[in-house]
Coordinates of C-alpha atoms in Angstrom, one line a residue:
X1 CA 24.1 -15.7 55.5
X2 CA 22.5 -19.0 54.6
X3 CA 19.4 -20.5 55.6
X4 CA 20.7 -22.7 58.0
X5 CA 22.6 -20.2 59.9
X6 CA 19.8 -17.5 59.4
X7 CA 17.5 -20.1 60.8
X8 CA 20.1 -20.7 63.8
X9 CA 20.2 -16.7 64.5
X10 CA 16.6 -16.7 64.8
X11 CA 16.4 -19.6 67.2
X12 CA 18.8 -18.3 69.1
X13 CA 17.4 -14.6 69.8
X14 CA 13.7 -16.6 70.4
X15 CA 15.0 -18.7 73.2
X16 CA 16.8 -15.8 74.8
X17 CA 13.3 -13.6 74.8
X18 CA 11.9 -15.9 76.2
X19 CA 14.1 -16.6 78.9
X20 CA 14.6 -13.3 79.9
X21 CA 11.1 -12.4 79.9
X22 CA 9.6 -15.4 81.8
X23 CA 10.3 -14.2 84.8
X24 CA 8.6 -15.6 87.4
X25 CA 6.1 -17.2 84.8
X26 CA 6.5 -20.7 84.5
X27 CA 8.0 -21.7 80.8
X28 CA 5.1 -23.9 79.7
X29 CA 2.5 -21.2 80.7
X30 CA 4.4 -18.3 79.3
X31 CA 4.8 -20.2 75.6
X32 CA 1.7 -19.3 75.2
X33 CA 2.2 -15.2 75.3
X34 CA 5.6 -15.5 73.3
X35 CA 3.8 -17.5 70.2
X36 CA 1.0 -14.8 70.5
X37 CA 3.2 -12.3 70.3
X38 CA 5.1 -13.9 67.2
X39 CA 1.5 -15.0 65.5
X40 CA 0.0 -11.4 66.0
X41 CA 3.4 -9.8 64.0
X42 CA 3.2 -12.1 61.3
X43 CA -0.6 -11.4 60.8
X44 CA 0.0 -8.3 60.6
X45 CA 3.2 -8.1 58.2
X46 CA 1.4 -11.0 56.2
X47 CA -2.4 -8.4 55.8
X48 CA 0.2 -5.4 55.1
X49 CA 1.3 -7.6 52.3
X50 CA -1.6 -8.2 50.8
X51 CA -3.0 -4.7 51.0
X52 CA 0.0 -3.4 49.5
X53 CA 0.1 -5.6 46.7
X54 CA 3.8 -5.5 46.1
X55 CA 3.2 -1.2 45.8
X56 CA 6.5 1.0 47.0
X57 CA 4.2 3.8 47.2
X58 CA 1.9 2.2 49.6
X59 CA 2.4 2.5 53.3
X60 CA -0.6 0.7 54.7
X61 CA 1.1 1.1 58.7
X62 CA 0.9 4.9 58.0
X63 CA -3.3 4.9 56.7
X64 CA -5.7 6.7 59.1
X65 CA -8.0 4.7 59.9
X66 CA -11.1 6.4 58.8
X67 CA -10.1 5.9 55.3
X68 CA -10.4 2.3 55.1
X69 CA -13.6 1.6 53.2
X70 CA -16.3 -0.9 53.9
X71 CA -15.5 -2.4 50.8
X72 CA -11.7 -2.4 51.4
X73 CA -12.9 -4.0 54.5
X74 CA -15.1 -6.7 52.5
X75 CA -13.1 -7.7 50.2
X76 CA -10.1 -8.2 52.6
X77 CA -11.5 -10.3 54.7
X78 CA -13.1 -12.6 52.0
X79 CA -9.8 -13.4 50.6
X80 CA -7.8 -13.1 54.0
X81 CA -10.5 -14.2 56.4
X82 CA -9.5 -11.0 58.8
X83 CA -9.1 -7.8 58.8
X84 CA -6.8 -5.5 60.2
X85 CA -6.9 -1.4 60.6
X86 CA -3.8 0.1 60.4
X87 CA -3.6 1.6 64.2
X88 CA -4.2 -2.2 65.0
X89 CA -0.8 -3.2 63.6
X90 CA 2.2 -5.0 65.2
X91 CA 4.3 -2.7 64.2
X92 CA 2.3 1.0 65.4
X93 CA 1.7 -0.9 69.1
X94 CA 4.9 -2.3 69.4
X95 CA 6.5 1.2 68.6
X96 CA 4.7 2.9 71.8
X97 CA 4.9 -0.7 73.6
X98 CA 7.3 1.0 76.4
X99 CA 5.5 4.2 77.1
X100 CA 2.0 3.0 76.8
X101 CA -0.2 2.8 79.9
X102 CA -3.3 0.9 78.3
X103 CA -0.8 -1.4 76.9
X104 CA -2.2 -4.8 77.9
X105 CA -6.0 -3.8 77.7
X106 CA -5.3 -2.2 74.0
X107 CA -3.7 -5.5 72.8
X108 CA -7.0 -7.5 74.4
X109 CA -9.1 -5.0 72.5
X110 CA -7.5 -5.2 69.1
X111 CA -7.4 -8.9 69.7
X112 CA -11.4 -9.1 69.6
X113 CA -11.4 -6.6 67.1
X114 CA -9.4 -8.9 65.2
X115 CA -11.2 -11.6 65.9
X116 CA -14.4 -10.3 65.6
X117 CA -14.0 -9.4 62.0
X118 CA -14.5 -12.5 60.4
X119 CA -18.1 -12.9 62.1
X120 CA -21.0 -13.7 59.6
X121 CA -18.2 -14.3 56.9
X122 CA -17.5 -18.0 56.1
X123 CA -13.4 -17.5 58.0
X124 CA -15.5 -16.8 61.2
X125 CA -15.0 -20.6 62.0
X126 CA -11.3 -20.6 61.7
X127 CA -10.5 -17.1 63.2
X128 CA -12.7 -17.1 66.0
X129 CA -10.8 -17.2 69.9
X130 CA -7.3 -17.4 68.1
X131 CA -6.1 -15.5 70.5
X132 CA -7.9 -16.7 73.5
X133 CA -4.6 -17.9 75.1
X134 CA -3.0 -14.9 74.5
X135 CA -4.8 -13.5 77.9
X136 CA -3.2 -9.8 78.1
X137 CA -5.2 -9.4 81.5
X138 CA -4.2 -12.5 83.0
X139 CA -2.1 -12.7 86.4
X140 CA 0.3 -14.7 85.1
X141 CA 1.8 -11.4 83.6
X142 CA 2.0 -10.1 86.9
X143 CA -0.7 -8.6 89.9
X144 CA 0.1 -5.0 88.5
X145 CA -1.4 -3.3 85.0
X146 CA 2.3 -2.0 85.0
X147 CA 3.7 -5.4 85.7
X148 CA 1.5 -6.8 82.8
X149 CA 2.7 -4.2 80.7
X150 CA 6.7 -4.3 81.3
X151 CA 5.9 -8.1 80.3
X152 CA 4.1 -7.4 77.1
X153 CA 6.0 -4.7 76.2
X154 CA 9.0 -6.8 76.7
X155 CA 7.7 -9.2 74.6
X156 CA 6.5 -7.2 72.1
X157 CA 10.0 -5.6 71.5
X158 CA 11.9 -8.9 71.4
X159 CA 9.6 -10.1 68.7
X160 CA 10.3 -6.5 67.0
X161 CA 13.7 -6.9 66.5
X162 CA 13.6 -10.5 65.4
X163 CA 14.4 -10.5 61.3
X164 CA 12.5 -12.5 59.3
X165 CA 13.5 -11.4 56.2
X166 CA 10.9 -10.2 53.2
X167 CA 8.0 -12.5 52.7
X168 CA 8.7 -11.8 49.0
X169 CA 12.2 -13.7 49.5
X170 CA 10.7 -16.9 50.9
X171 CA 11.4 -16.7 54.0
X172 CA 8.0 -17.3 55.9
X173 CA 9.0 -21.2 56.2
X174 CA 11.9 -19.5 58.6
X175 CA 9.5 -17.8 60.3
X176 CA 7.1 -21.0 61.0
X177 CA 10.3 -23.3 61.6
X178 CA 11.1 -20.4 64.1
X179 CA 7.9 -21.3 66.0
X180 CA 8.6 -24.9 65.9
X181 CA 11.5 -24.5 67.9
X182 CA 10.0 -22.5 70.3
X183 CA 7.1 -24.9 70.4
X184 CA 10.2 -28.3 70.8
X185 CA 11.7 -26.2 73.5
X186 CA 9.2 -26.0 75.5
X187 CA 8.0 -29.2 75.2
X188 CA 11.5 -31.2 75.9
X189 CA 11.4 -29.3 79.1
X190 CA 7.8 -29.9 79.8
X191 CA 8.3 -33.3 80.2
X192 CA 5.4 -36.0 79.2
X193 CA 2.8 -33.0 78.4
X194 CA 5.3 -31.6 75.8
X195 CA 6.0 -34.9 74.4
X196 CA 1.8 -35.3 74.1
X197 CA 1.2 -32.5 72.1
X198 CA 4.6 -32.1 69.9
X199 CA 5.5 -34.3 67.4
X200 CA 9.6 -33.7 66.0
X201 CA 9.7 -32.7 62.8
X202 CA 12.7 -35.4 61.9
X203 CA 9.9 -38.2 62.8
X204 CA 7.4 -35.8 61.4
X205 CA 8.7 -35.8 58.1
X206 CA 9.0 -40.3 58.0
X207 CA 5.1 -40.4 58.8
X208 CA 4.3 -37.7 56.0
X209 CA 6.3 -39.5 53.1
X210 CA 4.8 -43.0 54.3
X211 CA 1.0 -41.9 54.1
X212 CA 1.7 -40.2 50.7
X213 CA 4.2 -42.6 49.1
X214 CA 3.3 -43.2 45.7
X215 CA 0.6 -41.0 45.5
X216 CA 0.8 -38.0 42.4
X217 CA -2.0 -36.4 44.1
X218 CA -4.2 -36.4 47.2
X219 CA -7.8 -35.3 47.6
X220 CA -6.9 -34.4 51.5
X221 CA -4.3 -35.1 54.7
X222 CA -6.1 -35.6 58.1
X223 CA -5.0 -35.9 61.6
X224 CA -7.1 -37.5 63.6
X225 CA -5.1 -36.3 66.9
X226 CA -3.5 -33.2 65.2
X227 CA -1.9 -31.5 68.2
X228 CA 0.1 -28.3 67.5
X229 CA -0.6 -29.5 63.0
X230 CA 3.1 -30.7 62.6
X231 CA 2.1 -33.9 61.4
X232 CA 0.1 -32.0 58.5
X233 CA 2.1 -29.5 58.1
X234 CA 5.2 -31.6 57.2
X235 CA 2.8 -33.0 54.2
X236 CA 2.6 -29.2 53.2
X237 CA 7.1 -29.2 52.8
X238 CA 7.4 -32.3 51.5
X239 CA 5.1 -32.0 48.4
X240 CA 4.6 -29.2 46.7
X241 CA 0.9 -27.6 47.4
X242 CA -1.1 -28.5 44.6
X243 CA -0.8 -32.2 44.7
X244 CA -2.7 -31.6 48.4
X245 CA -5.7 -30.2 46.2
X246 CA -8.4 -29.8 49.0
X247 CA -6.0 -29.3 52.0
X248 CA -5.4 -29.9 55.1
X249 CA -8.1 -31.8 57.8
X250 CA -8.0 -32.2 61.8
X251 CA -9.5 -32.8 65.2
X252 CA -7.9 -31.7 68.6
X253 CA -9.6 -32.3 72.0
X254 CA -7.6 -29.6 73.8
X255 CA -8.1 -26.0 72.9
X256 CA -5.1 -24.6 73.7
X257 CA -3.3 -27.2 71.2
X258 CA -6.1 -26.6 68.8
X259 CA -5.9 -22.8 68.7
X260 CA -1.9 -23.4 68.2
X261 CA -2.5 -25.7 65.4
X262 CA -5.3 -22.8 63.5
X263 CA -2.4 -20.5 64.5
X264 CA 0.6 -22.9 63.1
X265 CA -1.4 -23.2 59.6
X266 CA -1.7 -19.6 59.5
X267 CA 2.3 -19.0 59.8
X268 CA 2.9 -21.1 57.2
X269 CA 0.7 -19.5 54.9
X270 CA -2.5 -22.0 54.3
X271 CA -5.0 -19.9 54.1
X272 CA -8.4 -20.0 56.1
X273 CA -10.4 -22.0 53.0
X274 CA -7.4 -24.7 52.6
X275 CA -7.7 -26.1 56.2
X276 CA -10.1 -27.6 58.6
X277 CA -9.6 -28.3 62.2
X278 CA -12.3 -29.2 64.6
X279 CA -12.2 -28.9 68.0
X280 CA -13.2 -32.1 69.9
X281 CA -13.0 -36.2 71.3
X282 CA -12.2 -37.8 68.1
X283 CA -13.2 -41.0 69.6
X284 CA -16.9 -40.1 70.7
X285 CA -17.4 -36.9 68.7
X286 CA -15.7 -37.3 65.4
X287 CA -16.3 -34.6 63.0
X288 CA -15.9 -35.0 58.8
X289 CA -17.7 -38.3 58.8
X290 CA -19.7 -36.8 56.1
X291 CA -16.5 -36.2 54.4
X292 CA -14.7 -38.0 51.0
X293 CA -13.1 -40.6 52.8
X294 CA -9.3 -39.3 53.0
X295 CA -6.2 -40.4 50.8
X296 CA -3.8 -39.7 53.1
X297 CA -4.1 -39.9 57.2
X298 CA -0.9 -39.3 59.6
X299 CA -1.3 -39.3 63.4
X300 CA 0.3 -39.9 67.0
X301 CA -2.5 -40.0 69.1
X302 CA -1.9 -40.2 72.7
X303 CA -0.9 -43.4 74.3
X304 CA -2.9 -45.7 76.3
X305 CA -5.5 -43.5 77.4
X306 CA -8.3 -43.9 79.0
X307 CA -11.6 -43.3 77.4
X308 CA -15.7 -44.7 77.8
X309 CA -14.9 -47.9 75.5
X310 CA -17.4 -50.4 76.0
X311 CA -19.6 -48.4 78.7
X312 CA -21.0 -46.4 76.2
X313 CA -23.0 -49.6 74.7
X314 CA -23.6 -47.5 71.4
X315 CA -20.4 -47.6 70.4
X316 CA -20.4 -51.2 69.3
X317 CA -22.6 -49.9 66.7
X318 CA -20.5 -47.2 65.3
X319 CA -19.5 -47.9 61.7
X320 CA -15.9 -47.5 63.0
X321 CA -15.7 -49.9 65.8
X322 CA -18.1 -52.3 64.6
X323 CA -16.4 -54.3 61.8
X324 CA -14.1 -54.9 64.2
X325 CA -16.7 -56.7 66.8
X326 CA -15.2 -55.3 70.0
X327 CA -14.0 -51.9 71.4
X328 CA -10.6 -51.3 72.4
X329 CA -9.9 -52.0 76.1
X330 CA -11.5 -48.8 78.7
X331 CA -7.7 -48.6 79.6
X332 CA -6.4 -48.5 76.4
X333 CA -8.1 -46.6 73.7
X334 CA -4.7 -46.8 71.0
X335 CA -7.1 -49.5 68.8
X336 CA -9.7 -46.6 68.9
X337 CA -7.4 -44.0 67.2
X338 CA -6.4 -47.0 64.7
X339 CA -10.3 -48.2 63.5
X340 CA -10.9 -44.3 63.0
X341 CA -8.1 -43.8 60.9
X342 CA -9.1 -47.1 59.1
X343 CA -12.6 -45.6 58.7
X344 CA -11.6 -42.7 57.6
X345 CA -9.4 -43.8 54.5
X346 CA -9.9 -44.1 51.2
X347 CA -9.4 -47.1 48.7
X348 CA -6.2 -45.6 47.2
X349 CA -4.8 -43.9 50.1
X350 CA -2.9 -44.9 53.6
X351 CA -2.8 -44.0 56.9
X352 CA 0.6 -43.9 59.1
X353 CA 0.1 -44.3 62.9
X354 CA 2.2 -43.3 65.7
X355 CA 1.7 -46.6 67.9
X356 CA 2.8 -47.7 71.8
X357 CA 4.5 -51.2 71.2
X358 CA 2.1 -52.9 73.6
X359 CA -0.6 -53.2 71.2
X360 CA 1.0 -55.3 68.7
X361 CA 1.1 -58.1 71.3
X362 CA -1.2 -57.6 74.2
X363 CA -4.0 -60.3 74.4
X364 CA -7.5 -60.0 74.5
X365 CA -9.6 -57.7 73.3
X366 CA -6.7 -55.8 71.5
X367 CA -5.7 -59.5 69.9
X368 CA -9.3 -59.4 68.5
X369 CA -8.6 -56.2 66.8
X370 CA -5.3 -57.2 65.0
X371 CA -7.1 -60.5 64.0
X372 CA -10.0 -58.2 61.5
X373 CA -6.7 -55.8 60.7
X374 CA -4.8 -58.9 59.5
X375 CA -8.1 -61.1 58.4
X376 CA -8.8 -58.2 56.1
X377 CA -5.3 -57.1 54.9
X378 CA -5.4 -53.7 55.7
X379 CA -1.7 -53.9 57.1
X380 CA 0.9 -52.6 54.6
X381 CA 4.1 -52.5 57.0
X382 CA 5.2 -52.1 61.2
X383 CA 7.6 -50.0 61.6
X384 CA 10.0 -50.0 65.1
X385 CA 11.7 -46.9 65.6
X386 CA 14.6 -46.3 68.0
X387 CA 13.6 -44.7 71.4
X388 CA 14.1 -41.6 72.8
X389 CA 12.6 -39.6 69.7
X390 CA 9.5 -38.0 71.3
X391 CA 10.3 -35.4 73.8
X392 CA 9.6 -36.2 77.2
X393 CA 9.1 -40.1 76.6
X394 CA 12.0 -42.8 76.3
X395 CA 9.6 -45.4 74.2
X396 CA 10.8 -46.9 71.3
X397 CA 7.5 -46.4 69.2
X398 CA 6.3 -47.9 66.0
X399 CA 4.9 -46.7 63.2
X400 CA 1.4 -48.6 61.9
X401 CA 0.9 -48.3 58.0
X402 CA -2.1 -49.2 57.1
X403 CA -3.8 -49.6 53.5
X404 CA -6.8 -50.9 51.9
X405 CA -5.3 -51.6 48.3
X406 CA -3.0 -54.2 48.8
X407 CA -2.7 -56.7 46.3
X408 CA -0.5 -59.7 48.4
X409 CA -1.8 -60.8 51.9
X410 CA 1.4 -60.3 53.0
X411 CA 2.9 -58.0 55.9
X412 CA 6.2 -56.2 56.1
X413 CA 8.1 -55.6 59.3
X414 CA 10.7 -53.3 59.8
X415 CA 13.1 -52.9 62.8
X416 CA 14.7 -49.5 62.5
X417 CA 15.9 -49.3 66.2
X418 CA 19.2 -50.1 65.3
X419 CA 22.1 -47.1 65.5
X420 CA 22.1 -47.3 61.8
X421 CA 19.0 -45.6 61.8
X422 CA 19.2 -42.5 63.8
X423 CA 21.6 -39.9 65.3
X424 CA 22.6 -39.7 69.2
X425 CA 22.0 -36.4 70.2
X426 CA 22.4 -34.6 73.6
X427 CA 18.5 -34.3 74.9
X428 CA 16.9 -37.2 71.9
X429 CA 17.8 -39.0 69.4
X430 CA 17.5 -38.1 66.1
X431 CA 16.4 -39.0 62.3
X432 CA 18.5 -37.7 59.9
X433 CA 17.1 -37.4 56.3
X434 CA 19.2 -40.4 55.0
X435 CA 17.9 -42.3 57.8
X436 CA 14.3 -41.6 56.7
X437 CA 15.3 -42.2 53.1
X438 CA 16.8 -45.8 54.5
X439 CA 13.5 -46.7 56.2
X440 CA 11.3 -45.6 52.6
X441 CA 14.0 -47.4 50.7
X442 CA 13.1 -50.4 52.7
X443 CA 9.3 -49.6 53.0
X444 CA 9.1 -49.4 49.4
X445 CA 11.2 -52.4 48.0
X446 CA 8.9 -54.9 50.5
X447 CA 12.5 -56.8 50.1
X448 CA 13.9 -59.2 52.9
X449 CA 16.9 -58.0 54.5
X450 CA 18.8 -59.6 56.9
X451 CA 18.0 -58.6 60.4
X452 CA 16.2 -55.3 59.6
X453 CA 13.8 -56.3 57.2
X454 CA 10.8 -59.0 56.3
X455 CA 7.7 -59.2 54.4
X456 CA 5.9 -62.4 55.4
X457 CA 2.7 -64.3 54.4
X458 CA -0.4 -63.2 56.7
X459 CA -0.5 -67.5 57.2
X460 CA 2.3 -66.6 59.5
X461 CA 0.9 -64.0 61.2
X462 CA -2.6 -66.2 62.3
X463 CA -0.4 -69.1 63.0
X464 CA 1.4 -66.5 65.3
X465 CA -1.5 -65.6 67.3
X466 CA -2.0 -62.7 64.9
X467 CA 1.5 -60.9 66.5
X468 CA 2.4 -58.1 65.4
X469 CA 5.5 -57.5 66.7
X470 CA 8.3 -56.7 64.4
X471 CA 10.8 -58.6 67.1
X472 CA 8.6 -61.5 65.9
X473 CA 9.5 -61.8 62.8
X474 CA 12.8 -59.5 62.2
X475 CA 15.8 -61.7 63.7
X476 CA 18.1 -59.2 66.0
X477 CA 21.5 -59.3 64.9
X478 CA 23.8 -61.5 67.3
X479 CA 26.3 -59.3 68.2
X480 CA 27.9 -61.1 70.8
X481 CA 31.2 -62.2 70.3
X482 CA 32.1 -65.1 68.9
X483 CA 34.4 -67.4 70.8
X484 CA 36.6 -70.3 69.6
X485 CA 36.1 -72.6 73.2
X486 CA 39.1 -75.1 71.6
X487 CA 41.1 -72.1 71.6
X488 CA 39.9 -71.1 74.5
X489 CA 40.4 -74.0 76.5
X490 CA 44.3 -74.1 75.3
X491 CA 44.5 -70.8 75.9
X492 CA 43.4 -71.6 80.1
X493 CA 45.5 -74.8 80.2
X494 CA 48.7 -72.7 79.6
X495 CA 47.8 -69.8 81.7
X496 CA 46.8 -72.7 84.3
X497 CA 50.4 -73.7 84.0
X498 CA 51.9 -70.1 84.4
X499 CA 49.7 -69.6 87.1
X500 CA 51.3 -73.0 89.0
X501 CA 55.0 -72.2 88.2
X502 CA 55.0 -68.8 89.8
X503 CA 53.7 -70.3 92.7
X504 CA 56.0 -72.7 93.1
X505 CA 58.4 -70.1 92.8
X506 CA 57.1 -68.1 95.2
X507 CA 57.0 -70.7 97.5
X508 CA 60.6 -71.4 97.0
X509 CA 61.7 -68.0 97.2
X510 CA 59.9 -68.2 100.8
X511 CA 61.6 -70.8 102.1
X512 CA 65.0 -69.5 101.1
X513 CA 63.8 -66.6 103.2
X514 CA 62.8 -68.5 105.9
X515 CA 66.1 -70.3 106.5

């Protein structure tokens, strides 16, 4: 079977667990115990591995649990960050899943335990309340401890049977692209919340390649909004993992995202020491500001929110907003995102920005913002996408690349709404990867190109009222069609003519009649 129809099969028998299980529990809520379920298996295949160590005769699921040593204990959970007793296994609870009573309290239990085993260790940070959304008492499961149970235990037995294949064989990318379907599911049908927190992978995989184009190596990736980690994690596919050489970096204001994201690292192998996600507003709590400033930044922060802005008077001060000389609008916080990013970055790298058109021509204190961004040359390119890529949003978005080691004051726009430049699907549209390779084809030559493309002088740009639109600069094809009015005009006179004679005809034929 190949990859693609492997990964199908998987998707496949993960949508149909979860719809059969949900029940009465709405889809949106009841992600959260599938993932759980799927995240708590391959923890536990994933520790097995490692304890094994690729040894036939070693059947870790099968070791009593008294004869794990403290120092078997130690050691695992400096390398792996957790630890895991054998009676604590997917596999041993999900064999008794159906007959257990305890079911839903014994998961909770080894949950903590779990959990717990990281503390005073320096993982404690990145394992603690992974599982705090996988609530195994909640009510959601049911108002029974035997309706919670025929849930879990349903659950738990779906995710059994799912093959993933042997870690040894590669196949742990399956696994995590499994959970990103489950995660895009949900979200399409979650409308704007899904579309929030969930960024496509197709779209995903443009925004990695533009923050890291050109660069052999990278000291670090952040995300300054990082959501479920998609954006990060889509650095991880595309390059191979040393050229990341201090990992992956993020901040996440809500936890349920953020414990997805920890989760979403974990299933695709980055262990505890090569990421760093903080929980918290970015905007008025940004963490890593004591950091190397970062070579490579990818992001779609939330659109238009609201946040303090300029009643917080301290802000004006912060070393982010401050070049700038005014705070993004109270209504409109996108600039915010874009002067952290800026902030963040270092001299060699670039940030890639998920952005609401509005920005790029809105007046005000927005306009006052694009004036330092252009003043200063820190933008490399604009980007317009086609809409309908983002689940549960129409927009046509644009991509903002920004860089601080450009050697022109010049600005490149690219319109990439056109049907050239994605696929028509039945839900979104899509990118394709030679659509992606069109738009870094385009992004790297700087070349003009009729109707799609234009790098132009930043004179143009202040003479423009510092607009940034790309419709501003990139000429839309006239595709009307083109009409010869001589021709036409003939063309009336002798229908005109037609038109007379049958009436005359008709009036003729009348009077005959008539008579």
């Amino acid at each position: 079977m190949t990859g693609i129809a492997q990964r199908q099969e998987l998707q496949a028998k993960i949508w149909k667990i979860a719809n059969e299980v949900r029940g009465s529990v709405d889809g949106w809520d009841f992600k959260q115990f599938v993932l759980g379920a799927l995240f708590y298996r391959f923890i536990s295949e994933n520790f097995t591995n490692y304890i094994e160590g690729g040894d036939e005769s070693v059947n870790y699921a099968n070791y009593p649990d008294k004869e794990i040593t403290p120092a078997i204990k130690d050691d695992a959970i400096k390398t792996k960050g957790y630890f895991i007793y054998p009676s604590q296994l997917f596999v041993n609870v999900a064999l008794t899943a159906n007959t257990n009573p305890n079911l839903n309290t014994d998961l909770k239990a080894i949950f903590d335990a779990i959990e717990s085993s990281a503390n005073g260790y320096p993982s404690e940070p990145d394992i603690k309340g992974l599982f705090a959304d996988f609530d195994t008492t909640s009510t959601r499961l049911g108002n029974t401890v035997e309706a919670k149970n025929s849930r879990l235990a349903a659950v738990l037995k779906g995710v059994e049977e799912l093959n993933f294949g042997n870690f040894e064989d590669n196949q742990i990318d399956l696994f995590g692209d499994a959970y990103e379907f489950l995660i895009s599911n949900y979200a399409a049908n979650a409308g704007k919340s899904g579309g929030e927190f969930f960024t496509p992978q197709h779209v995903s995989k443009l925004i990695a390649q533009l923050a890291m184009h050109k660069q052999k190596t990278v000291n670090k990736i952040y995300d300054p909004a990082a959501g479920s980690g998609s954006l990060l994690l889509q650095a991880k596919k595309h390059f191979e993992n040393h050229i990341i050489e201090e990992g992956f970096y993020g901040q996440e204001v809500n936890h349920t995202t953020y414990n997805l994201a920890r989760m979403n690292m974990f299933l695709h192998n980055i262990n505890y020491d090569k990421f760093n996600l903080a929980l918290g507003n970015t905007l008025i709590d940004p963490h890593y500001g004591d950091e190397k400033p970062f070579d490579a930044i990818v992001s779609n922060p939330p659109y238009s929110i609201k946040w303090i802005g300029d009643d917080d008077p301290t802000l004006i001060n912060d070393d982010r907003f401050a070049p700038a000389g005014v705070l993004a609008p109270k209504s409109k916080a996108d600039f915010a995102f874009v002067l952290h990013a800026l902030h963040y970055l270092s001299g060699k790298g670039r940030a890639a920005i998920v952005c609401f058109p509005g920005i790029f021509y809105r007046s005000g204190a927005e306009q006052k913002i694009r004036k330092y961004l252009v003043d200063n040359n820190f933008v490399e390119t604009i980007i317009s996408l086609a809409p309908n890529l983002f689940y549960g949003t129409s927009i046509a978005v644009n991509i903002l690349v920004l860089s601080k080691h450009k050697t022109e004051n010049k600005t490149q726009f690219i319109d990439a709404s056109g049907e050239a430049f994605f696929k028509k699907a039945t839900n979104n549209n899509i990118l394709l990867d030679e659509h992606i390779e069109q738009i870094m084809q385009l992004f790297n030559s700087k070349q003009h190109v009729a109707h799609v493309a234009k790098t132009v002088d930043n004179r143009l740009i202040i003479e423009n009222d510092y607009n940034l639109s790309v419709s501003s600069y990139v000429e839309a094809k006239d595709n009307r069609e083109q009409v010869d009015i001589t021709k036409l005009n003939d063309e009336i006179t002798k229908t005109v003519k037609k038109i007379n004679k049958l009436r005359a005809e008709i009036v003729a034929i009348v009077k005959e009649i008539e008579a």
